[in-house]
Amino acid sequence: MDGIVFPSKREAARYLELKLLERAGEITGLEVHPVYKLPIKSIGKPHKVTFVGSYIADFAYKEDGKEIVEDCKGVKTTTYRLKKRLVEALYGIEVRET
């Protein structure tokens, strides 16, 4: 859809809903599959930041000036739950599950 491959029908349907909301002016800056890197800082000197992985959300956009990050979830794996908590703590955002 629009040259984007979605891993599920649920995610593709949500994309269509968000496109309509963007056209109506309810949301702005719709991004598909934004990447949030998961850094760790080494102990000792010099402090070195290493990226140990990343969290790829389904969508990100602005609603009433606030950044919204969404994930269409059917099954919440242990890895997903960990990455979600890390992203929320590191980036100060809340991941909405739809």
CSV table of C-alpha atoms in Angstrom, one decimal:
chain,number,residue,atom,x,y,z
A,1,MET,CA,0.0,0.0,0.0
A,2,ASP,CA,1.6,3.3,-1.1
A,3,GLY,CA,4.7,1.3,-1.8
A,4,ILE,CA,4.9,0.1,1.9
A,5,VAL,CA,4.8,-3.5,2.9
A,6,PHE,CA,2.9,-4.1,6.1
A,7,PRO,CA,3.3,-7.3,8.0
A,8,SER,CA,-0.4,-7.6,8.9
A,9,LYS,CA,-3.8,-6.6,7.7
A,10,ARG,CA,-4.4,-4.9,11.0
A,11,GLU,CA,-1.4,-2.6,10.5
A,12,ALA,CA,-2.4,-1.8,6.9
A,13,ALA,CA,-5.9,-0.9,8.0
A,14,ARG,CA,-4.6,1.4,10.7
A,15,TYR,CA,-2.4,3.1,8.1
A,16,LEU,CA,-5.4,3.9,6.0
A,17,GLU,CA,-7.2,5.3,9.1
A,18,LEU,CA,-4.2,7.5,10.0
A,19,LYS,CA,-3.9,8.7,6.4
A,20,LEU,CA,-7.5,9.8,6.6
A,21,LEU,CA,-6.9,11.6,9.9
A,22,GLU,CA,-3.9,13.3,8.4
A,23,ARG,CA,-5.9,14.5,5.4
A,24,ALA,CA,-8.6,15.8,7.7
A,25,GLY,CA,-6.0,17.7,9.7
A,26,GLU,CA,-6.5,15.8,12.9
A,27,ILE,CA,-2.8,14.6,12.9
A,28,THR,CA,0.4,15.7,11.2
A,29,GLY,CA,3.7,14.3,10.2
A,30,LEU,CA,2.7,10.7,9.8
A,31,GLU,CA,5.8,8.4,9.8
A,32,VAL,CA,5.7,4.7,9.0
A,33,HIS,CA,8.1,2.3,10.8
A,34,PRO,CA,10.2,5.0,12.6
A,35,VAL,CA,13.3,3.6,14.3
A,36,TYR,CA,14.3,4.3,17.9
A,37,LYS,CA,17.8,3.3,18.7
A,38,LEU,CA,18.5,1.6,22.1
A,39,PRO,CA,21.7,3.0,23.5
A,40,ILE,CA,23.8,2.0,26.6
A,41,LYS,CA,26.6,4.0,28.1
A,42,SER,CA,29.7,2.2,29.2
A,43,ILE,CA,31.0,2.4,32.8
A,44,GLY,CA,34.3,4.0,33.2
A,45,LYS,CA,36.1,6.7,31.3
A,46,PRO,CA,35.7,7.7,28.6
A,47,HIS,CA,31.9,7.1,28.5
A,48,LYS,CA,31.2,5.4,25.3
A,49,VAL,CA,27.6,5.1,23.9
A,50,THR,CA,26.9,1.8,22.2
A,51,PHE,CA,23.6,1.0,20.4
A,52,VAL,CA,22.5,-2.5,21.5
A,53,GLY,CA,19.5,-2.7,19.2
A,54,SER,CA,16.5,-0.7,18.1
A,55,TYR,CA,12.8,-0.5,18.4
A,56,ILE,CA,10.8,-0.1,15.2
A,57,ALA,CA,7.3,1.3,15.9
A,58,ASP,CA,4.5,0.9,13.4
A,59,PHE,CA,3.7,4.7,13.3
A,60,ALA,CA,4.6,8.0,14.7
A,61,TYR,CA,2.7,11.3,14.3
A,62,LYS,CA,1.8,14.5,16.1
A,63,GLU,CA,-1.7,15.0,17.6
A,64,ASP,CA,-2.4,18.3,19.2
A,65,GLY,CA,1.3,19.1,19.2
A,66,LYS,CA,2.2,15.9,21.1
A,67,GLU,CA,4.3,13.1,19.6
A,68,ILE,CA,2.4,9.9,19.4
A,69,VAL,CA,4.0,6.5,18.8
A,70,GLU,CA,1.8,3.6,17.9
A,71,ASP,CA,2.2,-0.1,17.7
A,72,CYS,CA,-0.5,-2.5,16.3
A,73,LYS,CA,-0.1,-5.5,18.5
A,74,GLY,CA,-1.7,-8.9,18.4
A,75,VAL,CA,0.8,-10.8,20.5
A,76,LYS,CA,3.0,-9.0,23.0
A,77,THR,CA,6.2,-10.9,23.1
A,78,THR,CA,8.7,-10.6,26.0
A,79,THR,CA,11.1,-8.9,23.6
A,80,TYR,CA,8.4,-6.4,22.6
A,81,ARG,CA,7.5,-5.6,26.2
A,82,LEU,CA,11.1,-5.0,27.1
A,83,LYS,CA,11.8,-2.8,24.1
A,84,LYS,CA,8.6,-0.8,24.7
A,85,ARG,CA,9.6,-0.1,28.3
A,86,LEU,CA,13.2,0.9,27.2
A,87,VAL,CA,11.9,3.3,24.5
A,88,GLU,CA,9.4,4.9,26.8
A,89,ALA,CA,12.1,5.5,29.4
A,90,LEU,CA,14.8,6.6,27.1
A,91,TYR,CA,12.8,8.9,24.8
A,92,GLY,CA,10.1,10.1,27.3
A,93,ILE,CA,7.3,8.9,25.1
A,94,GLU,CA,4.3,6.6,25.5
A,95,VAL,CA,3.8,3.8,23.0
A,96,ARG,CA,0.1,3.4,22.2
A,97,GLU,CA,-1.0,-0.1,21.4
A,98,THR,CA,-3.9,-0.4,19.0
